[in-house]
mmCIF file of C-alpha atoms in Angstrom:
data_model
loop_
_atom_site.group_PDB
_atom_site.id
_atom_site.type_symbol
_atom_site.label_atom_id
_atom_site.label_comp_id
_atom_site.label_asym_id
_atom_site.label_seq_id
_atom_site.Cartn_x
_atom_site.Cartn_y
_atom_site.Cartn_z
ATOM 1 C CA MET A 169 -8.735 44.261 -79.372
ATOM 2 C CA SER A 170 -12.270 44.590 -78.120
ATOM 3 C CA SER A 171 -13.876 41.609 -76.417
ATOM 4 C CA GLU A 172 -17.044 39.910 -77.595
ATOM 5 C CA THR A 173 -19.919 38.518 -75.622
ATOM 6 C CA SER A 174 -19.361 34.794 -75.203
ATOM 7 C CA SER A 175 -22.071 32.587 -76.564
ATOM 8 C CA GLN A 176 -24.475 30.967 -74.157
ATOM 9 C CA SER A 177 -24.252 27.197 -73.877
ATOM 10 C CA PRO A 178 -27.361 25.019 -73.932
ATOM 11 C CA VAL A 179 -28.794 24.991 -70.418
ATOM 12 C CA PRO A 180 -29.002 21.453 -68.972
ATOM 13 C CA SER A 181 -32.416 20.193 -67.956
ATOM 14 C CA GLN A 182 -33.538 18.262 -64.938
ATOM 15 C CA PRO A 183 -35.604 15.070 -65.406
ATOM 16 C CA GLY A 184 -38.832 17.056 -65.216
ATOM 17 C CA GLY A 185 -37.702 19.368 -68.013
ATOM 18 C CA GLU A 186 -36.932 22.257 -65.670
ATOM 19 C CA SER A 187 -33.781 24.129 -66.687
ATOM 20 C CA ARG A 188 -30.863 24.571 -64.319
ATOM 21 C CA LYS A 189 -27.529 26.316 -64.285
ATOM 22 C CA PRO A 190 -24.534 24.401 -65.673
ATOM 23 C CA ARG A 191 -22.505 22.885 -62.865
ATOM 24 C CA VAL A 192 -18.745 23.497 -62.935
ATOM 25 C CA ALA A 193 -16.367 21.329 -60.918
ATOM 26 C CA VAL A 194 -13.158 23.255 -60.241
ATOM 27 C CA VAL A 195 -10.500 20.572 -59.689
ATOM 28 C CA PHE A 196 -7.191 21.628 -58.143
ATOM 29 C CA GLY A 197 -4.200 20.612 -56.033
ATOM 30 C CA GLY A 198 -2.761 17.333 -57.246
ATOM 31 C CA ARG A 199 0.294 15.173 -56.776
ATOM 32 C CA SER A 200 2.900 17.365 -58.454
ATOM 33 C CA SER A 201 5.299 19.842 -56.876
ATOM 34 C CA GLU A 202 3.022 22.609 -58.222
ATOM 35 C CA HIS A 203 0.230 21.590 -55.812
ATOM 36 C CA GLY A 204 0.208 24.862 -53.880
ATOM 37 C CA ILE A 205 0.169 27.099 -56.953
ATOM 38 C CA SER A 206 -2.760 25.074 -58.280
ATOM 39 C CA VAL A 207 -4.656 25.836 -55.073
ATOM 40 C CA VAL A 208 -3.897 29.544 -55.470
ATOM 41 C CA THR A 209 -5.106 29.404 -59.074
ATOM 42 C CA ALA A 210 -8.318 27.665 -57.985
ATOM 43 C CA GLY A 211 -8.971 30.378 -55.427
ATOM 44 C CA ALA A 212 -8.744 33.045 -58.119
ATOM 45 C CA VAL A 213 -11.081 31.105 -60.443
ATOM 46 C CA LEU A 214 -13.607 30.504 -57.661
ATOM 47 C CA ARG A 215 -13.528 34.189 -56.828
ATOM 48 C CA ALA A 216 -14.160 35.213 -60.447
ATOM 49 C CA ILE A 217 -16.684 32.678 -61.739
ATOM 50 C CA ASP A 218 -20.227 33.992 -62.176
ATOM 51 C CA ARG A 219 -22.317 32.333 -59.452
ATOM 52 C CA GLU A 220 -25.552 33.588 -61.025
ATOM 53 C CA LYS A 221 -24.673 31.729 -64.222
ATOM 54 C CA TYR A 222 -23.007 28.589 -62.846
ATOM 55 C CA ASP A 223 -23.243 26.241 -59.889
ATOM 56 C CA VAL A 224 -19.737 25.549 -58.611
ATOM 57 C CA LEU A 225 -18.302 22.445 -56.950
ATOM 58 C CA PRO A 226 -14.701 22.765 -55.650
ATOM 59 C CA ILE A 227 -12.816 19.461 -55.578
ATOM 60 C CA GLY A 228 -9.256 19.239 -54.296
ATOM 61 C CA ILE A 229 -6.757 16.458 -54.947
ATOM 62 C CA THR A 230 -4.340 15.837 -52.083
ATOM 63 C CA HIS A 231 -0.607 15.218 -52.437
ATOM 64 C CA ASP A 232 -1.238 11.469 -52.244
ATOM 65 C CA GLY A 233 -3.947 11.565 -54.919
ATOM 66 C CA ARG A 234 -7.153 11.478 -52.855
ATOM 67 C CA TRP A 235 -10.054 13.496 -54.292
ATOM 68 C CA ALA A 236 -11.727 15.537 -51.564
ATOM 69 C CA LEU A 237 -14.707 17.844 -51.290
ATOM 70 C CA THR A 238 -13.303 21.169 -50.133
ATOM 71 C CA ALA A 239 -14.488 24.433 -48.698
ATOM 72 C CA ASP A 240 -15.604 27.004 -51.271
ATOM 73 C CA ASP A 241 -13.427 29.621 -49.626
ATOM 74 C CA PRO A 242 -11.114 31.531 -51.983
ATOM 75 C CA GLU A 243 -9.699 33.633 -49.135
ATOM 76 C CA ARG A 244 -8.041 30.526 -47.671
ATOM 77 C CA MET A 245 -6.433 29.692 -51.019
ATOM 78 C CA ALA A 246 -3.942 32.557 -51.116
ATOM 79 C CA ILE A 247 -0.206 32.641 -50.397
ATOM 80 C CA THR A 248 0.201 33.733 -46.780
ATOM 81 C CA ASP A 249 3.491 34.592 -45.082
ATOM 82 C CA ARG A 250 5.420 33.211 -48.087
ATOM 83 C CA THR A 251 3.640 29.862 -47.697
ATOM 84 C CA VAL A 252 1.462 28.305 -50.399
ATOM 85 C CA PRO A 253 -1.870 26.697 -49.379
ATOM 86 C CA ASP A 254 -2.634 22.980 -49.355
ATOM 87 C CA VAL A 255 -5.734 20.911 -50.211
ATOM 88 C CA ALA A 256 -5.436 19.046 -46.900
ATOM 89 C CA GLN A 257 -6.160 22.332 -45.096
ATOM 90 C CA LEU A 258 -9.339 22.847 -47.145
ATOM 91 C CA ALA A 259 -10.772 19.309 -47.259
ATOM 92 C CA GLU A 260 -14.098 18.922 -45.501
ATOM 93 C CA SER A 261 -13.115 15.439 -44.327
ATOM 94 C CA VAL A 262 -9.795 13.688 -43.724
ATOM 95 C CA ASP A 263 -11.325 10.324 -44.611
ATOM 96 C CA GLY A 264 -13.958 11.064 -47.256
ATOM 97 C CA ALA A 265 -13.287 10.745 -50.969
ATOM 98 C CA VAL A 266 -14.942 12.169 -54.070
ATOM 99 C CA VAL A 267 -15.567 9.733 -56.919
ATOM 100 C CA LEU A 268 -16.098 10.800 -60.518
ATOM 101 C CA PRO A 269 -17.818 7.937 -62.405
ATOM 102 C CA VAL A 270 -16.004 6.649 -65.485
ATOM 103 C CA ASP A 271 -19.307 6.316 -67.326
ATOM 104 C CA PRO A 272 -20.338 8.487 -70.299
ATOM 105 C CA PHE A 273 -24.004 8.059 -69.346
ATOM 106 C CA ASN A 274 -23.588 9.137 -65.735
ATOM 107 C CA ARG A 275 -21.891 12.350 -64.632
ATOM 108 C CA GLU A 276 -23.049 12.179 -61.034
ATOM 109 C CA VAL A 277 -20.308 12.846 -58.507
ATOM 110 C CA VAL A 278 -20.398 10.780 -55.309
ATOM 111 C CA VAL A 279 -18.672 11.403 -51.979
ATOM 112 C CA THR A 280 -17.889 8.442 -49.729
ATOM 113 C CA GLU A 281 -17.098 8.253 -46.015
ATOM 114 C CA PRO A 282 -15.885 5.106 -44.221
ATOM 115 C CA GLY A 283 -18.864 3.305 -42.667
ATOM 116 C CA SER A 284 -21.415 5.563 -44.358
ATOM 117 C CA VAL A 285 -23.678 5.261 -47.365
ATOM 118 C CA PRO A 286 -22.197 7.093 -50.379
ATOM 119 C CA LYS A 287 -23.771 10.504 -50.911
ATOM 120 C CA ALA A 288 -24.624 11.767 -54.397
ATOM 121 C CA LEU A 289 -23.563 15.369 -55.064
ATOM 122 C CA GLY A 290 -25.386 15.678 -58.386
ATOM 123 C CA GLU A 291 -24.211 15.819 -61.967
ATOM 124 C CA VAL A 292 -21.251 17.823 -63.221
ATOM 125 C CA ASP A 293 -21.617 19.450 -66.637
ATOM 126 C CA VAL A 294 -18.030 20.644 -67.084
ATOM 127 C CA VAL A 295 -14.725 20.299 -65.239
ATOM 128 C CA PHE A 296 -12.362 23.246 -64.902
ATOM 129 C CA PRO A 297 -9.047 21.520 -64.098
ATOM 130 C CA VAL A 298 -6.546 24.021 -62.742
ATOM 131 C CA LEU A 299 -3.916 21.421 -61.930
ATOM 132 C CA HIS A 300 -0.339 22.189 -62.920
ATOM 133 C CA GLY A 301 2.327 19.634 -63.744
ATOM 134 C CA PRO A 302 2.215 15.818 -63.816
ATOM 135 C CA TYR A 303 -0.975 13.943 -62.883
ATOM 136 C CA GLY A 304 -3.218 16.778 -64.027
ATOM 137 C CA GLU A 305 -1.840 19.014 -66.761
ATOM 138 C CA ASP A 306 -0.116 16.190 -68.649
ATOM 139 C CA GLY A 307 -3.095 14.385 -70.207
ATOM 140 C CA THR A 308 -3.753 11.950 -67.357
ATOM 141 C CA LEU A 309 -6.768 13.778 -65.932
ATOM 142 C CA GLN A 310 -7.902 14.656 -69.443
ATOM 143 C CA GLY A 311 -7.943 10.943 -70.309
ATOM 144 C CA LEU A 312 -10.126 10.208 -67.274
ATOM 145 C CA LEU A 313 -12.568 12.926 -68.286
ATOM 146 C CA GLU A 314 -12.656 11.619 -71.862
ATOM 147 C CA LEU A 315 -13.543 8.154 -70.544
ATOM 148 C CA SER A 316 -16.350 9.605 -68.453
ATOM 149 C CA GLY A 317 -17.615 11.780 -71.323
ATOM 150 C CA THR A 318 -17.316 14.920 -69.205
ATOM 151 C CA PRO A 319 -16.516 18.204 -70.975
ATOM 152 C CA TYR A 320 -13.504 20.040 -69.577
ATOM 153 C CA VAL A 321 -11.609 23.293 -69.962
ATOM 154 C CA GLY A 322 -8.369 23.261 -71.893
ATOM 155 C CA SER A 323 -6.429 20.972 -74.177
ATOM 156 C CA GLY A 324 -7.081 17.291 -74.782
ATOM 157 C CA VAL A 325 -4.919 14.275 -73.993
ATOM 158 C CA LEU A 326 -2.337 14.646 -76.764
ATOM 159 C CA ALA A 327 -1.807 18.405 -76.506
ATOM 160 C CA SER A 328 -1.666 18.247 -72.714
ATOM 161 C CA ALA A 329 0.982 15.500 -72.832
ATOM 162 C CA VAL A 330 3.028 17.324 -75.465
ATOM 163 C CA GLY A 331 2.752 20.597 -73.554
ATOM 164 C CA GLN A 332 4.026 18.955 -70.366
ATOM 165 C CA ASP A 333 7.028 17.124 -71.820
ATOM 166 C CA LYS A 334 9.628 19.680 -72.895
ATOM 167 C CA GLU A 335 11.480 17.160 -75.057
ATOM 168 C CA TYR A 336 8.501 16.205 -77.200
ATOM 169 C CA MET A 337 7.157 19.748 -77.192
ATOM 170 C CA LYS A 338 10.400 20.871 -78.848
ATOM 171 C CA ARG A 339 10.301 17.941 -81.269
ATOM 172 C CA VAL A 340 6.787 18.892 -82.351
ATOM 173 C CA PHE A 341 7.690 22.557 -82.739
ATOM 174 C CA THR A 342 10.773 21.684 -84.792
ATOM 175 C CA SER A 343 8.696 19.480 -87.107
ATOM 176 C CA PHE A 344 6.400 22.460 -87.762
ATOM 177 C CA GLY A 345 9.310 24.786 -88.467
ATOM 178 C CA LEU A 346 9.049 26.776 -85.238
ATOM 179 C CA PRO A 347 12.389 28.050 -83.892
ATOM 180 C CA VAL A 348 13.643 26.352 -80.699
ATOM 181 C CA GLY A 349 16.882 26.732 -78.777
ATOM 182 C CA PRO A 350 19.638 24.097 -78.430
ATOM 183 C CA TYR A 351 18.930 21.330 -75.902
ATOM 184 C CA VAL A 352 19.948 17.839 -74.901
ATOM 185 C CA VAL A 353 17.892 15.250 -72.974
ATOM 186 C CA ILE A 354 19.146 12.798 -70.359
ATOM 187 C CA LYS A 355 16.696 9.940 -69.824
ATOM 188 C CA PRO A 356 16.493 8.035 -66.530
ATOM 189 C CA ARG A 357 18.138 4.874 -67.887
ATOM 190 C CA GLU A 358 21.117 6.875 -69.191
ATOM 191 C CA TRP A 359 21.863 8.390 -65.787
ATOM 192 C CA GLU A 360 21.200 5.165 -63.865
ATOM 193 C CA THR A 361 23.304 2.851 -66.044
ATOM 194 C CA ASP A 362 26.219 5.098 -67.067
ATOM 195 C CA PRO A 363 26.304 8.502 -65.348
ATOM 196 C CA ALA A 364 29.810 9.175 -66.673
ATOM 197 C CA ALA A 365 28.571 8.863 -70.272
ATOM 198 C CA ALA A 366 25.557 11.042 -69.506
ATOM 199 C CA ARG A 367 27.809 13.652 -67.901
ATOM 200 C CA LYS A 368 30.127 13.520 -70.929
ATOM 201 C CA LYS A 369 27.104 14.080 -73.199
ATOM 202 C CA ILE A 370 26.245 17.274 -71.310
ATOM 203 C CA VAL A 371 29.855 18.465 -71.257
ATOM 204 C CA GLY A 372 30.016 17.936 -75.020
ATOM 205 C CA PHE A 373 26.846 19.987 -75.373
ATOM 206 C CA ALA A 374 28.449 22.741 -73.277
ATOM 207 C CA GLY A 375 31.489 22.581 -75.549
ATOM 208 C CA ASP A 376 29.252 23.326 -78.520
ATOM 209 C CA HIS A 377 27.065 25.986 -76.900
ATOM 210 C CA GLY A 378 29.031 27.277 -73.915
ATOM 211 C CA TRP A 379 28.324 27.693 -70.225
ATOM 212 C CA PRO A 380 26.115 28.470 -68.378
ATOM 213 C CA LEU A 381 23.511 25.779 -68.961
ATOM 214 C CA PHE A 382 20.031 25.373 -67.493
ATOM 215 C CA VAL A 383 19.302 21.930 -66.054
ATOM 216 C CA LYS A 384 15.554 21.296 -65.815
ATOM 217 C CA PRO A 385 13.039 18.561 -65.059
ATOM 218 C CA ALA A 386 11.610 17.609 -68.461
ATOM 219 C CA ARG A 387 8.030 17.443 -67.148
ATOM 220 C CA ALA A 388 7.576 20.090 -64.475
ATOM 221 C CA GLY A 389 6.595 23.736 -64.335
ATOM 222 C CA SER A 390 6.570 26.879 -62.181
ATOM 223 C CA SER A 391 10.381 26.829 -62.490
ATOM 224 C CA PHE A 392 10.639 24.025 -59.913
ATOM 225 C CA GLY A 393 13.877 22.063 -59.981
ATOM 226 C CA ILE A 394 15.698 24.361 -62.413
ATOM 227 C CA THR A 395 19.343 25.204 -61.814
ATOM 228 C CA LYS A 396 21.608 27.558 -63.717
ATOM 229 C CA VAL A 397 24.975 25.786 -63.954
ATOM 230 C CA ASP A 398 28.103 27.813 -64.685
ATOM 231 C CA SER A 399 30.616 24.955 -64.826
ATOM 232 C CA LEU A 400 31.072 21.205 -64.548
ATOM 233 C CA GLU A 401 31.493 21.575 -60.786
ATOM 234 C CA GLY A 402 27.785 22.166 -60.126
ATOM 235 C CA LEU A 403 26.409 19.737 -62.707
ATOM 236 C CA ASP A 404 25.764 16.653 -60.566
ATOM 237 C CA GLU A 405 23.997 18.668 -57.882
ATOM 238 C CA ALA A 406 21.823 20.319 -60.544
ATOM 239 C CA ILE A 407 20.896 16.928 -62.019
ATOM 240 C CA GLU A 408 19.931 15.626 -58.577
ATOM 241 C CA GLU A 409 17.752 18.695 -57.975
ATOM 242 C CA ALA A 410 15.981 18.281 -61.332
ATOM 243 C CA GLN A 411 15.439 14.569 -60.703
ATOM 244 C CA ARG A 412 13.667 15.316 -57.435
ATOM 245 C CA HIS A 413 10.821 16.472 -59.708
ATOM 246 C CA ASP A 414 11.281 14.233 -62.761
ATOM 247 C CA PRO A 415 13.708 11.375 -63.526
ATOM 248 C CA LYS A 416 14.027 12.692 -67.095
ATOM 249 C CA ILE A 417 15.939 15.958 -67.414
ATOM 250 C CA ILE A 418 16.505 18.440 -70.199
ATOM 251 C CA VAL A 419 19.561 20.667 -70.463
ATOM 252 C CA GLU A 420 19.214 23.916 -72.390
ATOM 253 C CA ALA A 421 21.770 26.412 -73.654
ATOM 254 C CA LEU A 422 21.607 30.006 -72.487
ATOM 255 C CA LEU A 423 19.819 32.249 -74.970
ATOM 256 C CA ARG A 424 20.836 35.853 -74.477
ATOM 257 C CA GLY A 425 17.964 38.237 -74.986
ATOM 258 C CA ARG A 426 14.593 39.316 -73.612
ATOM 259 C CA GLU A 427 11.905 37.010 -72.182
ATOM 260 C CA ILE A 428 8.577 37.570 -73.942
ATOM 261 C CA GLU A 429 5.258 35.835 -73.219
ATOM 262 C CA CYS A 430 2.021 35.753 -75.215
ATOM 263 C CA GLY A 431 -1.397 34.332 -74.374
ATOM 264 C CA VAL A 432 -3.607 32.399 -76.781
ATOM 265 C CA LEU A 433 -7.348 32.031 -76.219
ATOM 266 C CA GLU A 434 -9.855 30.013 -78.232
ATOM 267 C CA PHE A 435 -12.680 32.183 -79.573
ATOM 268 C CA GLU A 436 -15.684 31.034 -81.567
ATOM 269 C CA ASP A 437 -13.795 31.691 -84.815
ATOM 270 C CA GLY A 438 -10.518 30.141 -83.679
ATOM 271 C CA PRO A 439 -7.499 30.961 -81.505
ATOM 272 C CA ARG A 440 -6.326 34.542 -81.064
ATOM 273 C CA ALA A 441 -3.251 35.996 -79.396
ATOM 274 C CA SER A 442 -3.166 38.568 -76.610
ATOM 275 C CA VAL A 443 -0.849 41.512 -76.375
ATOM 276 C CA PRO A 444 2.554 40.153 -75.327
ATOM 277 C CA ALA A 445 4.311 40.759 -72.022
ATOM 278 C CA GLU A 446 7.963 41.032 -71.079
ATOM 279 C CA ILE A 447 9.602 39.463 -68.042
ATOM 280 C CA PRO A 448 12.408 41.850 -67.083
ATOM 281 C CA PRO A 449 15.626 40.588 -65.451
ATOM 282 C CA VAL A 450 15.139 39.894 -61.730
ATOM 283 C CA SER A 451 18.082 41.360 -59.863
ATOM 284 C CA ASP A 452 17.729 39.227 -56.712
ATOM 285 C CA HIS A 453 17.384 35.927 -58.606
ATOM 286 C CA ALA A 454 19.610 34.046 -61.039
ATOM 287 C CA PHE A 455 16.604 33.704 -63.366
ATOM 288 C CA TYR A 456 12.780 33.924 -63.279
ATOM 289 C CA ASP A 457 12.386 31.113 -60.747
ATOM 290 C CA PHE A 458 9.543 30.046 -58.438
ATOM 291 C CA GLU A 459 10.438 32.511 -55.698
ATOM 292 C CA ALA A 460 10.558 35.398 -58.166
ATOM 293 C CA LYS A 461 7.254 34.417 -59.793
ATOM 294 C CA TYR A 462 5.070 33.710 -56.786
ATOM 295 C CA ILE A 463 6.718 34.697 -53.516
ATOM 296 C CA ASP A 464 8.505 37.931 -54.356
ATOM 297 C CA SER A 465 5.870 38.836 -56.989
ATOM 298 C CA ALA A 466 8.296 39.918 -59.699
ATOM 299 C CA SER A 467 6.157 41.831 -62.138
ATOM 300 C CA GLY A 468 6.102 41.580 -65.903
ATOM 301 C CA ILE A 469 5.607 44.513 -68.267
ATOM 302 C CA VAL A 470 2.241 44.448 -70.057
ATOM 303 C CA PRO A 471 2.192 45.188 -72.916
ATOM 304 C CA ALA A 472 5.787 44.405 -73.795
ATOM 305 C CA PRO A 473 7.729 47.339 -75.280
ATOM 306 C CA LEU A 474 8.020 45.870 -78.779
ATOM 307 C CA THR A 475 7.667 47.310 -82.232
ATOM 308 C CA GLU A 476 4.434 46.664 -84.148
ATOM 309 C CA GLU A 477 6.303 44.195 -86.331
ATOM 310 C CA GLN A 478 7.738 42.335 -83.332
ATOM 311 C CA THR A 479 4.324 42.207 -81.638
ATOM 312 C CA ALA A 480 2.698 40.805 -84.783
ATOM 313 C CA GLU A 481 5.484 38.224 -85.151
ATOM 314 C CA VAL A 482 5.299 36.884 -81.602
ATOM 315 C CA GLN A 483 1.507 36.736 -81.802
ATOM 316 C CA ARG A 484 1.739 34.776 -85.037
ATOM 317 C CA LEU A 485 4.252 32.337 -83.540
ATOM 318 C CA ALA A 486 2.125 31.878 -80.396
ATOM 319 C CA VAL A 487 -0.928 30.902 -82.452
ATOM 320 C CA GLU A 488 1.219 28.623 -84.627
ATOM 321 C CA ALA A 489 2.519 26.875 -81.494
ATOM 322 C CA PHE A 490 -1.077 26.474 -80.253
ATOM 323 C CA GLU A 491 -2.067 24.867 -83.553
ATOM 324 C CA ALA A 492 1.103 22.772 -83.892
ATOM 325 C CA ALA A 493 0.464 21.012 -80.580
ATOM 326 C CA SER A 494 -3.303 20.654 -81.300
ATOM 327 C CA CYS A 495 -4.154 22.770 -78.257
ATOM 328 C CA GLU A 496 -7.639 23.828 -77.205
ATOM 329 C CA GLY A 497 -8.973 26.511 -74.909
ATOM 330 C CA LEU A 498 -5.872 28.361 -73.824
ATOM 331 C CA VAL A 499 -2.094 28.454 -73.896
ATOM 332 C CA ARG A 500 0.635 30.732 -72.654
ATOM 333 C CA ALA A 501 3.597 30.690 -75.034
ATOM 334 C CA ASP A 502 7.024 31.753 -73.743
ATOM 335 C CA PHE A 503 9.719 33.115 -76.039
ATOM 336 C CA PHE A 504 13.183 34.602 -76.072
ATOM 337 C CA LEU A 505 13.788 37.627 -78.265
ATOM 338 C CA THR A 506 17.465 37.069 -78.980
ATOM 339 C CA GLU A 507 20.100 39.750 -79.374
ATOM 340 C CA ASP A 508 20.028 39.284 -83.156
ATOM 341 C CA GLY A 509 16.282 40.003 -83.265
ATOM 342 C CA ARG A 510 14.887 36.452 -83.594
ATOM 343 C CA PHE A 511 12.018 35.000 -81.572
ATOM 344 C CA VAL A 512 12.792 31.523 -80.217
ATOM 345 C CA ILE A 513 10.028 29.595 -78.500
ATOM 346 C CA ASN A 514 10.986 28.237 -75.094
ATOM 347 C CA GLU A 515 7.798 26.391 -74.101
ATOM 348 C CA ILE A 516 4.020 26.472 -73.899
ATOM 349 C CA ASN A 517 1.808 26.021 -70.857
ATOM 350 C CA THR A 518 -1.555 24.406 -71.607
ATOM 351 C CA MET A 519 -2.871 25.388 -68.163
ATOM 352 C CA PRO A 520 -0.967 28.526 -67.201
ATOM 353 C CA GLY A 521 -1.242 30.045 -63.765
ATOM 354 C CA PHE A 522 -4.392 32.028 -62.981
ATOM 355 C CA THR A 523 -3.139 33.550 -59.770
ATOM 356 C CA PRO A 524 -3.860 37.279 -59.278
ATOM 357 C CA ILE A 525 -0.312 38.109 -60.417
ATOM 358 C CA SER A 526 -0.122 35.573 -63.265
ATOM 359 C CA MET A 527 0.847 36.834 -66.681
ATOM 360 C CA TYR A 528 -1.842 35.037 -68.701
ATOM 361 C CA PRO A 529 -4.864 36.874 -67.239
ATOM 362 C CA ARG A 530 -2.891 40.127 -67.110
ATOM 363 C CA MET A 531 -2.149 39.911 -70.835
ATOM 364 C CA TRP A 532 -5.799 39.278 -71.674
ATOM 365 C CA GLN A 533 -6.932 42.054 -69.336
ATOM 366 C CA GLU A 534 -4.752 44.434 -71.342
ATOM 367 C CA THR A 535 -6.156 42.976 -74.572
ATOM 368 C CA GLY A 536 -9.725 43.702 -73.506
ATOM 369 C CA VAL A 537 -10.891 40.454 -71.894
ATOM 370 C CA SER A 538 -11.475 40.804 -68.150
ATOM 371 C CA TYR A 539 -10.682 38.017 -65.705
ATOM 372 C CA PRO A 540 -14.352 37.014 -65.167
ATOM 373 C CA GLU A 541 -14.981 37.053 -68.925
ATOM 374 C CA LEU A 542 -11.852 34.977 -69.472
ATOM 375 C CA VAL A 543 -13.130 32.325 -67.058
ATOM 376 C CA ASP A 544 -16.563 32.423 -68.678
ATOM 377 C CA ARG A 545 -15.147 32.056 -72.196
ATOM 378 C CA LEU A 546 -13.140 28.999 -71.177
ATOM 379 C CA VAL A 547 -16.160 27.318 -69.570
ATOM 380 C CA GLN A 548 -18.392 28.118 -72.540
ATOM 381 C CA ALA A 549 -15.807 26.784 -75.003
ATOM 382 C CA ALA A 550 -15.618 23.546 -73.006
ATOM 383 C CA LEU A 551 -19.416 23.182 -72.972
ATOM 384 C CA ARG A 552 -19.557 23.647 -76.758
ATOM 385 C CA ARG A 553 -16.787 21.157 -77.481
ATOM 386 C CA PRO A 554 -17.592 17.421 -77.571
ATOM 387 C CA THR A 555 -15.448 14.850 -75.803
ATOM 388 C CA GLY A 556 -13.956 11.960 -77.758
ATOM 389 C CA LEU A 557 -12.312 12.188 -81.174
ATOM 390 C CA ARG A 558 -12.617 15.655 -82.670
#
């Protein structure tokens, strides 16, 4: 598919009527376990964004939730010696804090330092939030930006929340007739009040669908906290590991087949799907976990070796998932192609990784949309789209 030139957004004006470049705040880091990958993603976006077209303001959120003005230095945002970067290493001040006004008539960002007069950093025209996981990708940040009337890249409050919570994501997909695999959810109160009953619920699920099972945090990503459990013996330990990331867990049956991913991008005429990719089995890992994805750089196959009919089907399902969850901007949809030839949707990511090895930009690169154009399209779509009810 050939790419198109993205439309130019209205250029903001200064009080004197003089035009200026739109200002993009790239917000990254955050309080979730995916903090480091968010920093890596931000580095890739900062490296790719057109500085002749946009002014850029990098803002990091520390592990404890403090917003900090950071160095605009993508080279320091890469994985080094198997270690992911941290906002605290990039913050210009250990005490200062960035404040985004919750005021639809004032988009001016202010930085404060103890004992000093607050310093205005100027207005922000659009936020590019590259946070992954809770407190950023789950609708919380999107709600703040809606209150402030600030345009932002990606899905709104509802779609972001649905895309983060695997239980409700699957409920939404099922209601729209999209195929999902077998699962069972254990909520925090169930495990706290009667762990024996919760354990029995999972064992009953295993009796229906067989071992192994995958025990996951219900609201986490980047494969953090996931354990493949082959028998009852490892179940409690797997639950504890998942609950380190989220008190609510989801247990999924093993689906035998191929792992297929597909990107969705919002164009002027609506969402379109990329060529799909395949994640081949990783011999040194039990499944496609965090280490395989980001540390050992396990590589997907782009485009996936599928028939024309299979490619068309997974693209159709990816767009349907995008629409079912009321997504905006972008989504990466993950599927299993089962041994009997069916596509089953595993999950969507409303803010997929943008690291140099991430599948989403690789799929669009193969489709004809380069990384810089991808970033530009997302910013332009956000500038065109109003905040509030839509």
